[in-house]
Coordinates of C-alpha atoms in Angstrom, one line a residue:
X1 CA 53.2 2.1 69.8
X2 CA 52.5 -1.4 68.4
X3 CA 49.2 -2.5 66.8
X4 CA 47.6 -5.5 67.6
X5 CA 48.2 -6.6 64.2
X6 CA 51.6 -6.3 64.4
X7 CA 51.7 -7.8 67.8
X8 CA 50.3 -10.8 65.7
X9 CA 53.3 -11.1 63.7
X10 CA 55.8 -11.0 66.9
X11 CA 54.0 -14.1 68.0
X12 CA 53.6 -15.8 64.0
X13 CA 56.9 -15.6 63.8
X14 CA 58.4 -16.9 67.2
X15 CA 60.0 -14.0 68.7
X16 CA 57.4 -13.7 71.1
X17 CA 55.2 -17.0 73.0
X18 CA 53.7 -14.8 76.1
X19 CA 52.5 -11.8 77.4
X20 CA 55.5 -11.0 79.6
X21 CA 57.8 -11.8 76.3
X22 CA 55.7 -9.4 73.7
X23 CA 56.2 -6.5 77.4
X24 CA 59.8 -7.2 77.3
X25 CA 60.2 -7.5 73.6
X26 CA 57.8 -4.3 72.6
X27 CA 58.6 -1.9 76.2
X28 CA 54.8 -1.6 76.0
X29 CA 52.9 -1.7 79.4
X30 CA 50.9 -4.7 80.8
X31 CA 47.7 -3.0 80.0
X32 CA 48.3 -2.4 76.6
X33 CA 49.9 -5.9 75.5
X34 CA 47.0 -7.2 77.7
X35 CA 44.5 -5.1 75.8
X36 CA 46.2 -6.3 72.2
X37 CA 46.5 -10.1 73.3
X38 CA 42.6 -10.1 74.7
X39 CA 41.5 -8.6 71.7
X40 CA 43.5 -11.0 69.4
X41 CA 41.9 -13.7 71.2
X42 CA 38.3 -12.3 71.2
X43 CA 38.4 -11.9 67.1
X44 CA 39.9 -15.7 67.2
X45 CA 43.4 -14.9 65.9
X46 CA 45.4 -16.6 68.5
X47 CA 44.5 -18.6 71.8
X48 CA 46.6 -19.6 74.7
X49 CA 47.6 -23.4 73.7
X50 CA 49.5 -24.6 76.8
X51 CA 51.8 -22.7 79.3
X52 CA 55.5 -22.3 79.8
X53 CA 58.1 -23.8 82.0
X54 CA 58.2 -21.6 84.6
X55 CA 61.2 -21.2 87.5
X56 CA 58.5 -20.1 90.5
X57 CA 55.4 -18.5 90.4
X58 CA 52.1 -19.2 88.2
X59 CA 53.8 -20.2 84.6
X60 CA 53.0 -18.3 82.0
X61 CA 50.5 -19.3 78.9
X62 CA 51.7 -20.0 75.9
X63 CA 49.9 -18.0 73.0
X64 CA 49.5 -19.1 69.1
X65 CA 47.8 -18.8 66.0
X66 CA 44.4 -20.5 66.0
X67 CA 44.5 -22.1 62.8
X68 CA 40.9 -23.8 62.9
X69 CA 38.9 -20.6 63.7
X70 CA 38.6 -19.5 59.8
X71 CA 39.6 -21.4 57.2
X72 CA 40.4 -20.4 53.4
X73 CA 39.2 -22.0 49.8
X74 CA 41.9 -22.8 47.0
X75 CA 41.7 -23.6 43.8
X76 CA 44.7 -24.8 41.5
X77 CA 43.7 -24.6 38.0
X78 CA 46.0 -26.0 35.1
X79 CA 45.7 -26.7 31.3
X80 CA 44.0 -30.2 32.2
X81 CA 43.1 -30.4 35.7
X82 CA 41.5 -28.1 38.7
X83 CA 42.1 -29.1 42.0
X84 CA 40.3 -27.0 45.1
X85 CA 40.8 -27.9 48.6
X86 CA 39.9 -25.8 52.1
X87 CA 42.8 -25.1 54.3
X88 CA 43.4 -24.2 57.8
X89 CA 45.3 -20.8 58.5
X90 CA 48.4 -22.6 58.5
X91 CA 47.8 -24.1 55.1
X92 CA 47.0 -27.4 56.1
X93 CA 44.7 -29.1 53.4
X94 CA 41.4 -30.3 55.2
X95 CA 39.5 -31.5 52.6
X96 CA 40.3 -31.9 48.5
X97 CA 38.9 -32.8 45.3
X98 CA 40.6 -32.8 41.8
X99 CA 39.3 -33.4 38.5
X100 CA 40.0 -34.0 34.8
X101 CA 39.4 -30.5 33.0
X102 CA 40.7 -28.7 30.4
X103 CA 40.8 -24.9 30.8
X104 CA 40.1 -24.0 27.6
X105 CA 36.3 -24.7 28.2
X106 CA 36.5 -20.9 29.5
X107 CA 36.3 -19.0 32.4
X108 CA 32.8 -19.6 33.3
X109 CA 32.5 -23.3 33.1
X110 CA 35.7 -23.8 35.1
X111 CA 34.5 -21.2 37.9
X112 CA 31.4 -22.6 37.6
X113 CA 32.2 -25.9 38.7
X114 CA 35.1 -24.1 41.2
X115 CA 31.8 -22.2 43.0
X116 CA 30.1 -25.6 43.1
X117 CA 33.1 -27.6 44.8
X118 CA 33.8 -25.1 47.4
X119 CA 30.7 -25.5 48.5
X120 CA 30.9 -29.5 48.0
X121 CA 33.9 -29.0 50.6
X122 CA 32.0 -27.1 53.1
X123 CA 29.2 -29.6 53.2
X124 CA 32.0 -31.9 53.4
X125 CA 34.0 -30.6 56.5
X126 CA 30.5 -29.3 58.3
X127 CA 31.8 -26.0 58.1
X128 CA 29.6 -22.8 57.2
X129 CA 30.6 -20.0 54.4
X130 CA 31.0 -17.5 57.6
X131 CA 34.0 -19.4 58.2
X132 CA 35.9 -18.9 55.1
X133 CA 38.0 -15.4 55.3
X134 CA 39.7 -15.6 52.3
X135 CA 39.9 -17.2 48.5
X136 CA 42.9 -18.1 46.6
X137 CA 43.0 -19.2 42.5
X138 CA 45.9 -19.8 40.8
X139 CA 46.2 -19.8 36.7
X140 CA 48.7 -20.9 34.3
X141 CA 49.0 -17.7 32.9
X142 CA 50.5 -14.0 33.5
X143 CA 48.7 -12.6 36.2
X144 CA 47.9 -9.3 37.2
X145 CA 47.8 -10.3 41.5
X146 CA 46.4 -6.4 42.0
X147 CA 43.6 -6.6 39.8
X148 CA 42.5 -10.3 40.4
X149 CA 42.8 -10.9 36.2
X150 CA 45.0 -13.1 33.9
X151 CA 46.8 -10.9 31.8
X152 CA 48.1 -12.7 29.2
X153 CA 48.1 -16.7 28.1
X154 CA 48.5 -19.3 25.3
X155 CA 46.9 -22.2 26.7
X156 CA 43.8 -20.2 28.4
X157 CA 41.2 -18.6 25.6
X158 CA 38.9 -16.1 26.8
X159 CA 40.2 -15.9 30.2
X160 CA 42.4 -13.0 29.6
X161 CA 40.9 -9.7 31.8
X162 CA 38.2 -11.9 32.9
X163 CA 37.2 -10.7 36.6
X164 CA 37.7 -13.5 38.2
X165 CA 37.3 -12.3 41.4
X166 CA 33.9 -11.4 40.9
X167 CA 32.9 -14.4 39.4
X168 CA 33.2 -15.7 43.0
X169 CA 32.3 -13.0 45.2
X170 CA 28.3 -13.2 44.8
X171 CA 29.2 -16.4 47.1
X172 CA 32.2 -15.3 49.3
X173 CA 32.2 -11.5 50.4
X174 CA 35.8 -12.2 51.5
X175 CA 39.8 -11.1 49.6
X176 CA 40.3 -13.1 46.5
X177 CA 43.5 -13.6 45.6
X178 CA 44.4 -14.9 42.0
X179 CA 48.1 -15.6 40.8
X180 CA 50.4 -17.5 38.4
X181 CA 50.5 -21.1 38.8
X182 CA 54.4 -21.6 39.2
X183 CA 54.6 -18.5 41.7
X184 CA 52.1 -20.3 43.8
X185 CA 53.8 -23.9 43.8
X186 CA 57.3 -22.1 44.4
X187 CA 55.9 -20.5 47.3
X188 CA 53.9 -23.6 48.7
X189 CA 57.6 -25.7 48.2
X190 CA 59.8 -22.9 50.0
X191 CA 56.7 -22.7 52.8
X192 CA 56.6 -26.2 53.3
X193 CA 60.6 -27.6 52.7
X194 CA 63.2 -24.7 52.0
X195 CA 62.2 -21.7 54.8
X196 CA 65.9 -21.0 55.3
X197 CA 66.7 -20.6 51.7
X198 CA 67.0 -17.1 50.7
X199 CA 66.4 -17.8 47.1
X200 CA 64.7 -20.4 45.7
X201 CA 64.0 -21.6 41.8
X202 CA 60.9 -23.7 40.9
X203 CA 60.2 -24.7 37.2
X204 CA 57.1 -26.4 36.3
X205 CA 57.0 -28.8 33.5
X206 CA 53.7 -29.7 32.2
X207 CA 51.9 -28.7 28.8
X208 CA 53.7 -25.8 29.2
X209 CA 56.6 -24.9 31.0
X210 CA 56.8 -21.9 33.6
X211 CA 58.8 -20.6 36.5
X212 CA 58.2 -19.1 40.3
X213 CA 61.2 -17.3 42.3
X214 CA 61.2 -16.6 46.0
X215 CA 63.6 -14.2 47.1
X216 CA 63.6 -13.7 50.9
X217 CA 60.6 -15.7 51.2
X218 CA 58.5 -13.4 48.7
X219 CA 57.4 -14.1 45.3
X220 CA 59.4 -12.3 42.7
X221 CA 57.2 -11.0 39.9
X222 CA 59.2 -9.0 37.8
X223 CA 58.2 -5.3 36.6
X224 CA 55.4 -6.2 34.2
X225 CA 54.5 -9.5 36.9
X226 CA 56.1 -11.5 33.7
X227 CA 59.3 -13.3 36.0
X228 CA 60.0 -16.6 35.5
X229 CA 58.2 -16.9 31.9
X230 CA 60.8 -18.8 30.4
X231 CA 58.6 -21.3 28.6
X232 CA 59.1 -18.9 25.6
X233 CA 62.6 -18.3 25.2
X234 CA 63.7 -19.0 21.6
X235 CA 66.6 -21.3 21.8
X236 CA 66.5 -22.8 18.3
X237 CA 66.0 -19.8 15.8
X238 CA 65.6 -22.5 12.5
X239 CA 63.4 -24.7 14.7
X240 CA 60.2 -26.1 12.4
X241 CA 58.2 -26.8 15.7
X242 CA 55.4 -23.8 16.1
X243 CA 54.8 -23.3 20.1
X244 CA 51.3 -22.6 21.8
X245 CA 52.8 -18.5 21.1
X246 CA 53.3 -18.5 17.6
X247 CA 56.7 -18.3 17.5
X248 CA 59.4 -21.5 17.0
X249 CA 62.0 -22.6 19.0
X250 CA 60.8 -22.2 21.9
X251 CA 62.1 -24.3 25.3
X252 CA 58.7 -25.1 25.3
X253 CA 58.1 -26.5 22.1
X254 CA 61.5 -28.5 22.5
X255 CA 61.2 -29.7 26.5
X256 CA 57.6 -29.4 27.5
X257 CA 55.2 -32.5 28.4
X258 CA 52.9 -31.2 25.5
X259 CA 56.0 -31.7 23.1
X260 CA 57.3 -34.8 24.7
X261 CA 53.8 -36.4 23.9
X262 CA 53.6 -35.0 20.4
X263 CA 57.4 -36.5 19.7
X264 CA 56.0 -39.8 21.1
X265 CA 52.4 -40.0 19.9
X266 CA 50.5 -39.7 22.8
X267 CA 47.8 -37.8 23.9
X268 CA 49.2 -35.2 27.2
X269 CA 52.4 -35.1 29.1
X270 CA 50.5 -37.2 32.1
X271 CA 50.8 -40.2 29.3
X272 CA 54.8 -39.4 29.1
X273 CA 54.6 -40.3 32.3
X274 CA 53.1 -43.7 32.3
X275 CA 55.3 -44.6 29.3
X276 CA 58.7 -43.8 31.7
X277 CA 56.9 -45.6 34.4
X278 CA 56.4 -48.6 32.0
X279 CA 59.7 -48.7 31.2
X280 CA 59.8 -47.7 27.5
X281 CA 63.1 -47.1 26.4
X282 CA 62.3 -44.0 23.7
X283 CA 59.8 -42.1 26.3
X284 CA 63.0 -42.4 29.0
X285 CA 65.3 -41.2 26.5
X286 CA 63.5 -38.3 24.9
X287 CA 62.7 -37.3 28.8
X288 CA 66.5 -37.4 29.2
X289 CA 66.6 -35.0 26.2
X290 CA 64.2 -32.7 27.5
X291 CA 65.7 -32.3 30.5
X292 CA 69.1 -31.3 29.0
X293 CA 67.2 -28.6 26.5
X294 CA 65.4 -27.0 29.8
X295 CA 68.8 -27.5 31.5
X296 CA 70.6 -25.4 29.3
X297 CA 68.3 -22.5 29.8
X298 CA 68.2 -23.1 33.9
X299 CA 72.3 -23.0 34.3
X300 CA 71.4 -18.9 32.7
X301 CA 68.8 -18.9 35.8
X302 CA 71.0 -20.8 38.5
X303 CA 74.3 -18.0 37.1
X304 CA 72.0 -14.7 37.5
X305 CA 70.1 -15.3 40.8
X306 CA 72.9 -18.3 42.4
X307 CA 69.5 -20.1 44.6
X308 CA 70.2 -22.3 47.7
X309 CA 67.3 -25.2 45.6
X310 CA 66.3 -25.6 42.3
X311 CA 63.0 -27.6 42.1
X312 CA 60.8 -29.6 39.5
X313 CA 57.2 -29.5 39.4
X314 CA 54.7 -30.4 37.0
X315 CA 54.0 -33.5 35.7
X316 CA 57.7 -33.8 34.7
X317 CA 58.8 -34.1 37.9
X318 CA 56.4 -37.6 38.2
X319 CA 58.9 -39.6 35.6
X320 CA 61.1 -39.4 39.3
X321 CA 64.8 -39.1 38.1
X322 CA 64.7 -39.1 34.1
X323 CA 63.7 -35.5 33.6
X324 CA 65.9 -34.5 36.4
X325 CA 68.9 -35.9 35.5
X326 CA 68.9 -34.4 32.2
X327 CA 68.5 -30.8 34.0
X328 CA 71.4 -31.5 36.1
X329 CA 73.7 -32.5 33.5
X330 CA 73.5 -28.9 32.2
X331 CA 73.0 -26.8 34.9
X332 CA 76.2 -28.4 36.5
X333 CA 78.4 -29.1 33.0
X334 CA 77.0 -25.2 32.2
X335 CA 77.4 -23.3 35.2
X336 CA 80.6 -22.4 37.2
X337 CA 81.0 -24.6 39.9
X338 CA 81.1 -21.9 42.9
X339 CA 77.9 -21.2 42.1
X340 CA 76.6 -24.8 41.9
X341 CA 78.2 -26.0 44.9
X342 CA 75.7 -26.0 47.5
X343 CA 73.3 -26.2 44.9
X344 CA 70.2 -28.8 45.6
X345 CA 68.4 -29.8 42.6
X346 CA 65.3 -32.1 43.3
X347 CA 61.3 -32.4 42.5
X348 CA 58.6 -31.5 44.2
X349 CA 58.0 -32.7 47.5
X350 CA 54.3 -31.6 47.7
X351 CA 53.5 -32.9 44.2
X352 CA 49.9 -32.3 42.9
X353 CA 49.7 -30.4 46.6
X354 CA 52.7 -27.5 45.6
X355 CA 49.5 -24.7 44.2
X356 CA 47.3 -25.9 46.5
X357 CA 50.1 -24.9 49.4
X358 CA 51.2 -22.0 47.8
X359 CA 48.0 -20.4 46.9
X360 CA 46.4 -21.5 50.7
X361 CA 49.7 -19.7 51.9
X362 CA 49.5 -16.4 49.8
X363 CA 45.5 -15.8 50.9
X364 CA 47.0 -16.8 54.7
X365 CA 50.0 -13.9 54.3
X366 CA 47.7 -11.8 53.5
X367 CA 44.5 -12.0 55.9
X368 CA 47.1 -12.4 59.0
X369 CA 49.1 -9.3 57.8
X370 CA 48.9 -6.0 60.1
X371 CA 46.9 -4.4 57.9
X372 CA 44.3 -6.6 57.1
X373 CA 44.0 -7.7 61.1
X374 CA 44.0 -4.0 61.8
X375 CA 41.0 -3.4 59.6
X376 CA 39.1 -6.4 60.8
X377 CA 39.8 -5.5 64.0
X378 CA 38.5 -1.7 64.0
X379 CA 35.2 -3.3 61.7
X380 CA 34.5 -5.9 64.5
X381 CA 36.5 -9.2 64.4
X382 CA 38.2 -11.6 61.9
X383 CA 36.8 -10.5 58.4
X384 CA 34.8 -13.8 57.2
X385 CA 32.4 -14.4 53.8
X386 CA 29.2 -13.2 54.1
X387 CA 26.5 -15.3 52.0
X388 CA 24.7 -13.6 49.8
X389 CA 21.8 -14.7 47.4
X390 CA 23.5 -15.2 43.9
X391 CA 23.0 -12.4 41.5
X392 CA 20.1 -13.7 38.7

């Protein structure tokens, strides 16, 4: 016997469009898919958005998500920016704002300002608190997704075991998710470009460098949720240059944007950037370089989990084909060709949008699951935030 949550998924996915599908899909009787759909309706997960061709007889109606009912609050937080935005359940941005801010100024300045710009976009889209049913963060750190805390990282002090989550829910009685920065934008780029790739590799390159893998359309976090933390691989032992870890030799102390502005004088990688963009033959060069150093440790990545796309992200991927083409001289000159032949290597095509996707996707995944519609179901409806006066 189905649940109405999973009925849900049957109709997320596609397999089923109408009540006389989900009876001949699920062998359950009219009444009880007619008791799963109504209720479905009533909590506003799904409505009935047009009807079906139909050979004689009253056409059937068409039922699907209804995306504007409840929306969700995301915030993408890096080493020098934070960018929130509210999203529809189908992780369509609806309004956004993004600012200058190092993350270093801790965790309760930067949630500070995150508590204040949620509410900015609510005021903004006319939409009340009640209507929010989830929260999403994501950090450039090691996360532990379970416990809502960043576990471990070199560019965030005083954020690690921070509870995040509560920082936020004296506003929002609702799920807050929090995870790693690249996991998120890998998610948000296979979501959004690459559904029918079973495996998918994103590498950010921005002050630091970091990696999210999607395996079967799930993020891949490793045993100790450490995957794709290959900023830190030591790949020149003798190396004088000291990473943001201690150690030298690191890929990210050889092909980051923090080292590429070091090597050229400048301030952060998003200056790189407007030194390729400018044409300047030394910042396009040493971009080149950097993308052969990262490359060499990617063709290890593309050899042990063979992915359908290897993306750039970051602010790396904004110098267009400089960084890339250094990456694919490796990865292909590195890696044996049966694994690289259907290989696609290419940036980002959500850009500064890839966390904001990703996270907005993650907190959707997980409000529209079975269990979580279950629940909300059996306490009354959709679960949505709550205000509450802020603790003093």
């Amino acid at each position: 016997m189905l649940t109405a949550g999973q009925i849900l998924q049957l109709i997320r996915d596609g397999s089923c469009r109408t009540r006389k599908a989900l009876i001949d899909h699920t062998g359950l009787s009219r009444s009880t898919i007619t008791d799963r759909v109504d209720r479905l309706i009533e909590a506003g997960y799904i409505h009935e958005s047009g009807v079906e061709s139909s050979g004689g007889g009253r056409p059937p109606s068409v039922l699907d998500i209804d995306a504007t009912s409840r929306l969700v609050l995301v915030a993408d937080l890096g080493a020098g920016h934070a960018h929130v935005a509210l999203t529809d359940l189908a992780a369509r941005p609806l309004v956004e704002e993004r600012i200058e801010m190092r993350i270093e100024r801790g965790p309760d300045a930067v949630l500070s300002w995150v508590r204040e710009a949620f509410q900015r976009l609510l005021d903004r889209a006319g939409r009340p608190r009640e209507h929010v049913c989830g929260i999403g963060i994501d950090l450039p750190g090691s996360v532990d997704h379970t416990a809502g805390k960043v576990v471990r990282s070199f560019l965030m002090p005083g954020w690690d075991d921070h509870p995040i989550g509560e920082a936020l829910r004296a506003d929002f009685d609702v799920p807050i998710l929090v995870e790693n920065d690249a996991n998120a934008m890998a998610l948000g780029e296979w979501w959004s470009s690459w559904r029918r790739t079973r495996a998918l590799v994103l590498v950010k390159v921005s002050t630091g460098i970091g990696t999210g893998v999607i395996l079967d359309g799930r993020i891949y976090r490793g045993a100790e949720e450490a995957a794709g933390n290959i900023g830190h691989v030591r790949l020149r032992m003798s190396d004088d240059r000291v990473c943001t870890c201690g150690s030298r030799g690191c890929v990210a102390s050889l092909a980051s944007g923090h080292a590429l502005a070091r090597d050229l004088g400048q301030q952060a990688s998003s200056d790189v950037v407007r030194l390729v963009h400018a044409g300047d033959p030394t910042a396009i060069a040493r971009t080149q370089e950097a993308g052969r150093t990262l490359g060499v440790l990617l063709a290890t990545a593309v050899s042990l989990l063979n992915p359908g796309v290897l993306v750039l992200g970051g602010d790396m991927a904004e110098t267009r084909e400089h960084y890339l083409t250094g990456i694919r001289e490796s990865v292909y000159s590195r890696s044996l060709p049966y694994t690289t032949r259907n290989l696609e290597i290419a940036t980002s095509s959500l850009g500064r949008r890839a966390g904001i996707v990703g996270t907005a996707v993650i907190v959707m995944e997980h409000v529209l699951s079975p269990e979580s519609v279950d629940a909300a179901l059996a306490a009354g409806g959709l679960p949505r935030g709550r205000a509450r006066t802020p603790a003093s």
